[in-house]
C-alpha cells in the first residue's frame, strides 16, 4: 500500500496565552533571584542607646551590622549557669593538633564550660533584679559577662579593644537575641582620652594587653601584634543621672587606669555607687607600672572599704562601699590575740616592709590601745591565720569557704599551718569564733 502523508499544521508559539505565561514565569524568577542575592545580616543592629536618647560620646558604638563576619563560627550554650546563654569562641587553640578545650567539648556533644565570671555576675545581679540600672563590662573579651547579664534583662555597656573579640560579641548579640540590651564600644577604658598602643597575641586574644610584657607573661611564644586603640574614661561615658549597678574590670594589668578614669562614678554616695569586680594580678599590674597597693589605696579614697575575694579566681576581687573594720563591731570577748582578748579593732595601716597589717586593738582588760602585729598578714607566709579562706588543708578555728559560711573545725586552703586572726590572701573573708569578719581595704 502506498504511503501517504499530509503536512502538519504550523505550531503558533507567540500566542497571547503563551506570552502571558512566559511573563509571569520570568517575573517570579527575577523576584527569586533578587531575594536570594541579598546578603542576610549575621548580626543585629546595635542598640542606639541604653536610654531613650543617644549617648553623646567621643566615640561611636561598634557597628555590628556592617562589620565583616568572622569565620569559622564556633558557638555553644554555657553549662551550669542559672540563666543560660551562648557565646562564640575567638581563639581555637592549635588546630588540628590541640584544639581549644571548648571545641573538644562541642565535638563530644557537651556545652561550653561555664566561665567563673559569668556565675559571679549572675549571682550579684540576681540580688539586684528589679532595680533600674546598667552593667558595665570593661574588657568584655567575647562577652561572657556581657551575655550573662543581658539574658537576665539587664542593659549592658561593654568595652573591648580587640577587633576579633568584637566580632564574636556581635555574634553573641545575635545568638542571644539581646540587641536591644547591649551596646559595645571598640575602645579601652582608661584615665584619659586619646590613643594607646595595644599588644595582641596571635592565638591568645584573651591575653592581649596594653603592656607587651603583660601580654606575654603567660604565653611567651606567641606572635605579638601592635595596634593603636582609642582610650576613654568611664566618667565621660556615664552621665551623673545614669545609675550603674555593677562594674566588671578585667584588662590585663590596666585596672588602675580604668579605676582612675571612673573616680566620679565610684565616688557616688553609698547606695548609688556601683558594686565593683576587678582583677588584681600583681605581675600584670607591675608590667603596667601600677600595683595592688596603689589600687587599694585609691579605692579606699573613694569610699570602697569592703573588698573580698570572689569565686575560685584568686585574683578576682569584689568591692562595695561600706564602713568596714578588720572585725566589724564587738567580738564580745570571745577572740584571743597575742594572749589578750580583743573587744574592738579600730584602725588598719599597711607595712610594706614586713607585709603585715598593723591594727590598733582595745584589750578587754585595759583602757589602753595596743598596737599588735601579726593580727593580719598579707600573704599568710609567716603568721597564718586562725580563720582564713585559703589554708591548704590546715585546720583552722572556723571556716568553710570565703562566702560567709563557716563550720567549726573546718579546713581552709592557703595559710601554711600558722596561726593568726585573718590572712590577707583571704581578702577579708575570715572568721573568729564564728563571728564573720571583713577587711578594711
CSV table of C-alpha atoms in Angstrom, one decimal:
chain,number,residue,atom,x,y,z
A,1,UNK,CA,0.0,0.0,0.0
A,2,UNK,CA,1.4,3.3,-0.9
A,3,UNK,CA,2.3,5.5,2.0
A,4,UNK,CA,0.5,8.8,2.2
A,5,UNK,CA,1.1,11.9,4.5
A,6,UNK,CA,0.0,15.4,4.9
A,7,UNK,CA,1.8,18.5,6.1
A,8,UNK,CA,1.3,19.2,9.9
A,9,UNK,CA,-0.3,22.4,10.8
A,10,UNK,CA,2.3,25.1,11.9
A,11,UNK,CA,2.6,25.5,15.7
A,12,UNK,CA,2.0,29.0,17.0
A,13,UNK,CA,4.4,29.9,19.8
A,14,UNK,CA,3.7,33.6,20.3
A,15,UNK,CA,0.1,33.2,21.3
A,16,UNK,CA,-1.4,35.6,23.9
A,17,UNK,CA,-1.7,32.7,26.4
A,18,UNK,CA,2.0,31.6,26.0
A,19,UNK,CA,3.2,35.2,26.2
A,20,UNK,CA,1.3,35.8,29.4
A,21,UNK,CA,2.6,32.6,31.0
A,22,UNK,CA,6.2,33.5,30.0
A,23,UNK,CA,5.8,37.0,31.5
A,24,UNK,CA,4.7,35.7,34.9
A,25,UNK,CA,7.3,32.9,35.0
A,26,UNK,CA,10.0,35.4,34.2
A,27,UNK,CA,8.7,37.8,36.9
A,28,UNK,CA,8.7,35.1,39.6
A,29,UNK,CA,12.2,34.1,38.6
A,30,UNK,CA,13.5,37.6,38.8
A,31,UNK,CA,12.0,38.1,42.2
A,32,UNK,CA,13.5,34.9,43.5
A,33,UNK,CA,17.0,35.8,42.2
A,34,UNK,CA,16.7,39.3,43.7
A,35,UNK,CA,15.8,37.9,47.2
A,36,UNK,CA,18.4,35.2,47.2
A,37,UNK,CA,21.1,37.7,46.1
A,38,UNK,CA,20.6,39.9,49.2
A,39,UNK,CA,23.1,39.3,52.0
A,40,UNK,CA,21.3,38.4,55.1
A,41,UNK,CA,22.8,40.2,58.1
A,42,UNK,CA,24.6,37.9,60.5
A,43,UNK,CA,24.3,40.3,63.4
A,44,UNK,CA,21.5,42.6,64.7
A,45,UNK,CA,22.0,46.4,64.6
A,46,UNK,CA,23.5,47.6,67.9
A,47,UNK,CA,21.4,49.4,70.4
A,48,UNK,CA,21.3,53.1,69.6
A,49,UNK,CA,21.1,54.0,73.3
A,50,UNK,CA,20.8,52.4,76.7
A,51,UNK,CA,18.2,55.1,77.3
A,52,UNK,CA,15.7,56.9,75.1
A,53,UNK,CA,18.4,59.2,73.9
A,54,UNK,CA,21.8,58.6,72.2
A,55,UNK,CA,24.9,58.8,74.2
A,56,UNK,CA,27.0,61.9,73.5
A,57,UNK,CA,30.4,60.1,73.4
A,58,UNK,CA,33.7,61.0,71.7
A,59,UNK,CA,33.5,57.6,70.0
A,60,UNK,CA,30.6,55.8,68.3
A,61,UNK,CA,29.4,52.4,69.2
A,62,UNK,CA,30.9,49.5,67.3
A,63,UNK,CA,28.8,48.8,64.2
A,64,UNK,CA,27.9,45.1,64.4
A,65,UNK,CA,25.5,45.3,61.5
A,66,UNK,CA,28.2,46.4,59.0
A,67,UNK,CA,31.3,44.7,60.4
A,68,UNK,CA,32.7,41.8,58.4
A,69,UNK,CA,31.7,38.4,59.6
A,70,UNK,CA,34.5,36.2,61.0
A,71,UNK,CA,34.8,32.6,60.0
A,72,UNK,CA,34.5,29.9,61.2
A,73,UNK,CA,31.8,30.4,63.8
A,74,UNK,CA,32.1,28.0,66.8
A,75,UNK,CA,29.4,28.8,69.4
A,76,UNK,CA,27.5,26.9,72.0
A,77,UNK,CA,25.5,27.3,75.2
A,78,UNK,CA,27.2,27.6,78.5
A,79,UNK,CA,26.7,24.8,81.1
A,80,UNK,CA,25.9,25.3,84.8
A,81,UNK,CA,24.5,28.9,84.9
A,82,UNK,CA,21.1,29.8,86.2
A,83,UNK,CA,20.4,31.9,83.1
A,84,UNK,CA,21.7,30.1,80.1
A,85,UNK,CA,23.4,32.0,77.2
A,86,UNK,CA,25.6,31.4,74.2
A,87,UNK,CA,29.0,32.8,73.3
A,88,UNK,CA,31.3,32.4,70.3
A,89,UNK,CA,34.9,31.4,70.5
A,90,UNK,CA,37.6,33.8,69.1
A,91,UNK,CA,40.6,31.5,70.0
A,92,UNK,CA,40.5,28.0,68.6
A,93,UNK,CA,43.8,26.7,70.1
A,94,UNK,CA,46.4,25.0,67.9
A,95,UNK,CA,44.4,23.3,65.2
A,96,UNK,CA,44.2,20.5,64.4
A,97,UNK,CA,46.8,19.1,66.9
A,98,UNK,CA,45.5,20.8,70.1
A,99,UNK,CA,42.1,22.5,69.7
A,100,UNK,CA,40.6,24.7,72.3
A,101,UNK,CA,39.0,22.7,75.2
A,102,UNK,CA,35.6,24.0,74.4
A,103,UNK,CA,35.9,22.8,70.8
A,104,UNK,CA,36.7,19.3,72.2
A,105,UNK,CA,33.6,19.6,74.3
A,106,UNK,CA,31.4,20.5,71.4
A,107,UNK,CA,32.7,17.6,69.4
A,108,UNK,CA,31.7,15.3,72.3
A,109,UNK,CA,28.2,16.9,72.3
A,110,UNK,CA,28.9,18.9,75.5
A,111,UNK,CA,28.1,22.6,76.1
A,112,UNK,CA,30.9,25.1,76.8
A,113,UNK,CA,32.4,25.1,80.2
A,114,UNK,CA,31.0,27.8,82.4
A,115,UNK,CA,33.2,30.8,82.9
A,116,UNK,CA,33.7,31.7,86.5
A,117,UNK,CA,33.0,35.4,85.8
A,118,UNK,CA,29.6,34.5,84.4
A,119,UNK,CA,28.5,32.8,87.6
A,120,UNK,CA,29.7,35.7,89.7
A,121,UNK,CA,27.9,38.3,87.6
A,122,UNK,CA,24.6,36.4,87.6
A,123,UNK,CA,24.8,35.8,91.4
A,124,UNK,CA,25.4,39.5,92.1
A,125,UNK,CA,22.8,40.8,89.6
A,126,UNK,CA,20.3,38.2,90.9
A,127,UNK,CA,20.2,40.3,94.1
A,128,UNK,CA,19.6,43.5,92.1
A,129,UNK,CA,16.7,42.2,89.9
A,130,UNK,CA,14.0,44.8,89.7
A,131,UNK,CA,16.5,47.7,90.1
A,132,UNK,CA,16.8,50.1,87.2
A,133,UNK,CA,20.5,50.4,86.2
A,134,UNK,CA,23.2,49.2,83.8
A,135,UNK,CA,26.1,46.8,83.9
A,136,UNK,CA,29.5,48.0,82.7
A,137,UNK,CA,31.7,45.3,81.2
A,138,UNK,CA,35.2,46.6,80.8
A,139,UNK,CA,37.5,44.2,79.0
A,140,UNK,CA,34.5,42.3,77.6
A,141,UNK,CA,36.5,39.7,75.7
A,142,UNK,CA,33.9,37.7,73.7
A,143,UNK,CA,31.1,38.7,76.0
A,144,UNK,CA,30.9,36.0,78.7
A,145,UNK,CA,30.0,38.5,81.4
A,146,UNK,CA,28.0,40.7,79.0
A,147,UNK,CA,25.6,38.0,77.9
A,148,UNK,CA,25.4,36.6,81.4
A,149,UNK,CA,23.9,39.9,82.4
A,150,UNK,CA,21.9,40.6,79.2
A,151,UNK,CA,19.9,37.3,79.3
A,152,UNK,CA,18.7,38.4,82.8
A,153,UNK,CA,17.3,41.5,81.2
A,154,UNK,CA,19.9,44.0,82.3
A,155,UNK,CA,21.2,46.7,80.0
A,156,UNK,CA,24.9,46.4,79.3
A,157,UNK,CA,27.6,48.8,78.1
A,158,UNK,CA,30.7,46.8,77.0
A,159,UNK,CA,34.2,48.0,76.2
A,160,UNK,CA,36.6,45.8,74.1
A,161,UNK,CA,39.6,47.0,72.0
A,162,UNK,CA,40.4,43.7,70.2
A,163,UNK,CA,38.5,43.7,66.8
A,164,UNK,CA,38.4,39.9,66.6
A,165,UNK,CA,36.7,39.8,70.0
A,166,UNK,CA,34.2,42.5,68.9
A,167,UNK,CA,33.2,40.3,66.0
A,168,UNK,CA,32.4,37.5,68.5
A,169,UNK,CA,30.4,39.8,70.7
A,170,UNK,CA,28.4,40.8,67.7
A,171,UNK,CA,27.7,37.1,67.0
A,172,UNK,CA,26.7,36.6,70.6
A,173,UNK,CA,24.3,39.6,70.5
A,174,UNK,CA,22.5,37.8,67.6
A,175,UNK,CA,22.7,34.3,69.2
A,176,UNK,CA,21.2,35.5,72.5
A,177,UNK,CA,18.7,38.0,70.9
A,178,UNK,CA,19.9,40.9,73.1
A,179,UNK,CA,20.4,43.6,70.5
A,180,UNK,CA,18.1,45.9,72.5
A,181,UNK,CA,20.1,45.5,75.6
A,182,UNK,CA,23.8,45.5,74.7
A,183,UNK,CA,25.9,48.4,73.3
A,184,UNK,CA,29.6,47.7,72.7
A,185,UNK,CA,32.5,50.1,72.1
A,186,UNK,CA,35.7,49.5,70.3
A,187,UNK,CA,37.9,51.2,72.9
A,188,UNK,CA,40.0,50.7,76.0
A,189,UNK,CA,38.7,52.3,79.2
A,190,UNK,CA,41.4,54.4,80.8
A,191,UNK,CA,42.1,57.6,82.7
A,192,UNK,CA,42.4,59.9,79.6
A,193,UNK,CA,41.1,60.4,76.1
A,194,UNK,CA,43.4,59.5,73.3
A,195,UNK,CA,45.1,56.5,71.7
A,196,UNK,CA,47.4,53.8,73.1
A,197,UNK,CA,49.5,51.0,71.7
A,198,UNK,CA,47.8,47.7,72.4
A,199,UNK,CA,49.6,44.3,72.1
A,200,UNK,CA,47.6,41.4,70.7
A,201,UNK,CA,48.8,37.8,70.9
A,202,UNK,CA,48.1,35.7,67.9
A,203,UNK,CA,46.0,32.7,69.0
A,204,UNK,CA,45.6,34.1,72.5
A,205,UNK,CA,43.5,37.2,72.1
A,206,UNK,CA,42.1,36.8,75.7
A,207,UNK,CA,45.6,37.6,76.9
A,208,UNK,CA,46.1,40.7,74.9
A,209,UNK,CA,47.2,43.8,77.0
A,210,UNK,CA,48.4,47.4,76.9
A,211,UNK,CA,51.7,46.2,78.2
A,212,UNK,CA,53.8,44.0,75.9
A,213,UNK,CA,55.3,42.3,79.0
A,214,UNK,CA,51.8,41.8,80.5
A,215,UNK,CA,50.5,40.3,77.2
A,216,UNK,CA,53.3,37.7,77.1
A,217,UNK,CA,53.5,36.7,80.7
A,218,UNK,CA,51.5,33.5,80.2
A,219,UNK,CA,52.2,32.8,76.6
A,220,UNK,CA,55.7,33.9,75.7
A,221,UNK,CA,56.0,32.0,72.5
A,222,UNK,CA,53.0,33.6,70.8
A,223,UNK,CA,53.5,36.2,68.0
A,224,UNK,CA,52.8,39.7,69.1
A,225,UNK,CA,51.0,42.4,67.1
A,226,UNK,CA,50.9,46.1,68.0
A,227,UNK,CA,47.7,48.0,67.2
A,228,UNK,CA,46.5,51.5,68.1
A,229,UNK,CA,43.3,51.6,70.1
A,230,UNK,CA,41.2,54.5,71.4
A,231,UNK,CA,41.0,55.2,75.1
A,232,UNK,CA,38.2,56.9,77.0
A,233,UNK,CA,37.4,57.4,80.7
A,234,UNK,CA,34.3,55.9,82.1
A,235,UNK,CA,33.4,59.2,83.7
A,236,UNK,CA,32.9,60.6,80.2
A,237,UNK,CA,30.6,57.7,79.2
A,238,UNK,CA,28.3,57.6,82.2
A,239,UNK,CA,26.2,60.6,82.9
A,240,UNK,CA,25.6,61.6,86.6
A,241,UNK,CA,21.9,60.7,86.3
A,242,UNK,CA,22.6,57.2,84.9
A,243,UNK,CA,22.7,54.5,87.6
A,244,UNK,CA,25.3,51.8,87.4
A,245,UNK,CA,24.6,48.6,89.3
A,246,UNK,CA,27.8,46.7,88.6
A,247,UNK,CA,31.2,47.2,87.0
A,248,UNK,CA,33.4,44.3,85.9
A,249,UNK,CA,37.0,45.2,85.0
A,250,UNK,CA,39.4,42.6,83.6
A,251,UNK,CA,42.0,44.4,81.5
A,252,UNK,CA,45.3,42.5,82.0
A,253,UNK,CA,47.0,44.9,84.4
A,254,UNK,CA,45.4,48.2,83.2
A,255,UNK,CA,42.9,48.1,86.1
A,256,UNK,CA,44.3,51.1,88.0
A,257,UNK,CA,44.0,53.4,85.0
A,258,UNK,CA,40.4,52.3,84.4
A,259,UNK,CA,39.5,52.9,88.0
A,260,UNK,CA,41.2,56.4,87.9
A,261,UNK,CA,39.1,57.2,84.9
A,262,UNK,CA,35.9,56.3,86.8
A,263,UNK,CA,36.7,58.3,90.0
A,264,UNK,CA,33.5,60.3,89.8
A,265,UNK,CA,31.3,57.3,89.2
A,266,UNK,CA,33.0,55.4,92.1
A,267,UNK,CA,32.7,58.5,94.4
A,268,UNK,CA,28.9,58.5,94.4
A,269,UNK,CA,27.4,58.3,97.8
A,270,UNK,CA,26.6,55.0,99.4
A,271,UNK,CA,23.6,53.3,97.8
A,272,UNK,CA,24.3,54.9,94.5
A,273,UNK,CA,27.9,53.8,93.9
A,274,UNK,CA,28.2,50.5,91.9
A,275,UNK,CA,29.4,47.2,93.1
A,276,UNK,CA,32.8,46.6,91.6
A,277,UNK,CA,34.5,43.4,90.4
A,278,UNK,CA,38.1,43.7,89.2
A,279,UNK,CA,41.2,41.6,88.6
A,280,UNK,CA,44.2,42.1,90.8
A,281,UNK,CA,47.2,40.2,89.4
A,282,UNK,CA,50.4,41.8,90.8
A,283,UNK,CA,52.6,40.6,87.9
A,284,UNK,CA,50.3,42.2,85.3
A,285,UNK,CA,49.9,45.4,87.4
A,286,UNK,CA,53.6,45.8,87.7
A,287,UNK,CA,54.0,45.4,84.0
A,288,UNK,CA,51.7,48.4,83.6
A,289,UNK,CA,53.5,50.4,86.2
A,290,UNK,CA,51.0,50.1,89.0
A,291,UNK,CA,50.4,47.8,92.0
A,292,UNK,CA,47.7,46.2,94.1
A,293,UNK,CA,48.6,48.6,96.9
A,294,UNK,CA,48.0,51.5,94.7
A,295,UNK,CA,44.6,50.2,93.6
A,296,UNK,CA,43.5,49.5,97.2
A,297,UNK,CA,44.6,52.9,98.4
A,298,UNK,CA,42.7,54.6,95.5
A,299,UNK,CA,39.5,52.5,96.2
A,300,UNK,CA,39.8,53.4,99.9
A,301,UNK,CA,40.0,57.1,99.0
A,302,UNK,CA,36.7,56.9,97.1
A,303,UNK,CA,34.9,55.0,99.8
A,304,UNK,CA,35.3,51.4,98.8
A,305,UNK,CA,36.3,49.9,102.2
A,306,UNK,CA,34.9,46.4,101.8
A,307,UNK,CA,36.6,44.1,99.4
A,308,UNK,CA,36.6,40.3,99.3
A,309,UNK,CA,37.8,37.5,97.0
A,310,UNK,CA,35.3,36.3,94.5
A,311,UNK,CA,34.9,32.7,93.4
A,312,UNK,CA,37.8,30.4,92.8
A,313,UNK,CA,39.9,33.1,90.9
A,314,UNK,CA,42.4,34.2,93.5
A,315,UNK,CA,43.0,37.5,91.6
A,316,UNK,CA,39.3,38.5,91.3
A,317,UNK,CA,38.1,40.9,94.0
A,318,UNK,CA,34.6,42.3,94.7
A,319,UNK,CA,34.3,45.7,96.4
A,320,UNK,CA,31.5,47.9,97.6
A,321,UNK,CA,31.1,51.0,99.7
A,322,UNK,CA,30.6,50.0,103.3
A,323,UNK,CA,32.0,51.1,106.6
A,324,UNK,CA,34.5,48.4,107.5
A,325,UNK,CA,37.0,47.4,110.0
A,326,UNK,CA,39.1,44.3,110.2
A,327,UNK,CA,36.5,42.9,112.6
A,328,UNK,CA,33.1,44.6,112.4
A,329,UNK,CA,31.8,45.6,115.8
A,330,UNK,CA,32.4,43.8,119.0
A,331,UNK,CA,33.8,40.3,119.3
A,332,UNK,CA,32.2,40.0,122.7
A,333,UNK,CA,35.5,38.9,124.2
A,334,UNK,CA,35.4,35.6,122.5
A,335,UNK,CA,38.6,36.1,120.4
A,336,UNK,CA,42.1,35.8,121.7
A,337,UNK,CA,45.0,37.6,120.1
A,338,UNK,CA,48.6,37.8,121.4
A,339,UNK,CA,47.4,36.4,124.7
A,340,UNK,CA,44.8,39.1,125.2
A,341,UNK,CA,41.1,39.2,124.5
A,342,UNK,CA,40.1,41.7,121.9
A,343,UNK,CA,36.9,43.8,122.0
A,344,UNK,CA,37.3,46.1,119.1
A,345,UNK,CA,39.7,46.6,116.3
A,346,UNK,CA,39.8,50.2,115.4
A,347,UNK,CA,42.3,51.0,112.6
A,348,UNK,CA,44.4,49.5,109.9
A,349,UNK,CA,47.6,50.5,108.3
A,350,UNK,CA,49.9,48.8,105.8
A,351,UNK,CA,53.6,48.0,106.5
A,352,UNK,CA,55.2,47.3,103.1
A,353,UNK,CA,58.5,46.0,104.7
A,354,UNK,CA,57.0,43.3,106.8
A,355,UNK,CA,54.0,42.6,104.6
A,356,UNK,CA,51.9,42.8,107.8
A,357,UNK,CA,48.9,44.9,108.6
A,358,UNK,CA,49.3,46.7,111.9
A,359,UNK,CA,46.0,47.2,113.7
A,360,UNK,CA,45.0,49.1,116.9
A,361,UNK,CA,43.1,47.0,119.3
A,362,UNK,CA,41.4,47.7,122.6
A,363,UNK,CA,42.0,44.9,125.1
A,364,UNK,CA,39.2,43.7,127.2
A,365,UNK,CA,41.2,44.2,130.4
A,366,UNK,CA,42.6,47.6,129.6
A,367,UNK,CA,41.5,51.0,128.5
A,368,UNK,CA,44.7,51.5,126.6
A,369,UNK,CA,45.0,51.0,122.9
A,370,UNK,CA,47.7,48.5,122.0
A,371,UNK,CA,49.4,48.0,118.6
A,372,UNK,CA,49.5,44.3,117.8
A,373,UNK,CA,51.5,43.0,114.8
A,374,UNK,CA,50.7,39.7,113.1
A,375,UNK,CA,47.0,40.0,113.7
A,376,UNK,CA,46.6,40.2,110.0
A,377,UNK,CA,49.2,39.1,107.5
A,378,UNK,CA,49.1,39.8,103.8
A,379,UNK,CA,50.3,36.5,102.4
A,380,UNK,CA,50.0,34.1,105.3
A,381,UNK,CA,53.7,33.2,104.9
A,382,UNK,CA,54.9,33.6,108.4
A,383,UNK,CA,51.9,34.3,110.6
A,384,UNK,CA,49.0,32.5,109.0
A,385,UNK,CA,45.5,32.9,110.5
A,386,UNK,CA,43.1,31.4,112.9
A,387,UNK,CA,40.5,31.9,110.3
A,388,UNK,CA,41.4,32.3,106.6
A,389,UNK,CA,39.7,31.2,103.4
A,390,UNK,CA,42.9,29.7,101.9
A,391,UNK,CA,44.9,27.5,104.2
A,392,UNK,CA,46.0,24.5,102.1
A,393,UNK,CA,44.3,21.7,104.1
A,394,UNK,CA,45.4,23.1,107.5
A,395,UNK,CA,42.7,23.0,110.2
A,396,UNK,CA,41.6,26.4,111.5
A,397,UNK,CA,39.1,27.6,114.1
A,398,UNK,CA,36.1,28.1,111.9
A,399,UNK,CA,35.9,28.4,108.1
A,400,UNK,CA,34.2,26.6,105.2
A,401,UNK,CA,34.7,29.0,102.3
A,402,UNK,CA,35.1,32.7,101.8
A,403,UNK,CA,31.4,33.4,101.0
A,404,UNK,CA,30.1,33.9,104.5
A,405,UNK,CA,29.6,30.3,105.6
A,406,UNK,CA,31.5,28.8,108.5
A,407,UNK,CA,31.9,25.4,110.1
A,408,UNK,CA,33.7,24.8,113.4
A,409,UNK,CA,36.9,22.9,112.9
A,410,UNK,CA,36.7,23.2,109.2
A,411,UNK,CA,39.6,23.2,106.8
A,412,UNK,CA,40.8,26.1,104.6
A,413,UNK,CA,43.3,26.4,101.8
A,414,UNK,CA,46.4,28.5,102.0
A,415,UNK,CA,47.7,29.6,105.4
A,416,UNK,CA,50.6,27.1,105.8
A,417,UNK,CA,49.6,26.0,109.3
A,418,UNK,CA,50.4,29.2,111.0
A,419,UNK,CA,48.0,30.9,113.4
A,420,UNK,CA,46.6,34.4,113.3
A,421,UNK,CA,43.3,36.2,113.2
A,422,UNK,CA,43.0,36.9,109.4
A,423,UNK,CA,45.1,36.1,106.4
A,424,UNK,CA,45.4,38.8,103.7
A,425,UNK,CA,45.2,36.2,100.9
A,426,UNK,CA,41.7,35.5,102.0
A,427,UNK,CA,40.7,39.1,101.0
A,428,UNK,CA,38.8,39.6,104.2
A,429,UNK,CA,36.7,36.6,104.4
A,430,UNK,CA,37.7,35.1,107.7
A,431,UNK,CA,36.0,34.1,111.0
A,432,UNK,CA,36.9,34.4,114.6
A,433,UNK,CA,34.9,32.2,117.0
A,434,UNK,CA,32.1,32.1,114.4
A,435,UNK,CA,31.9,35.9,114.1
A,436,UNK,CA,32.1,36.9,110.5
A,437,UNK,CA,34.9,39.5,109.8
A,438,UNK,CA,35.7,41.8,106.9
A,439,UNK,CA,38.7,43.5,105.6
A,440,UNK,CA,39.1,47.3,105.6
A,441,UNK,CA,40.9,47.6,102.2
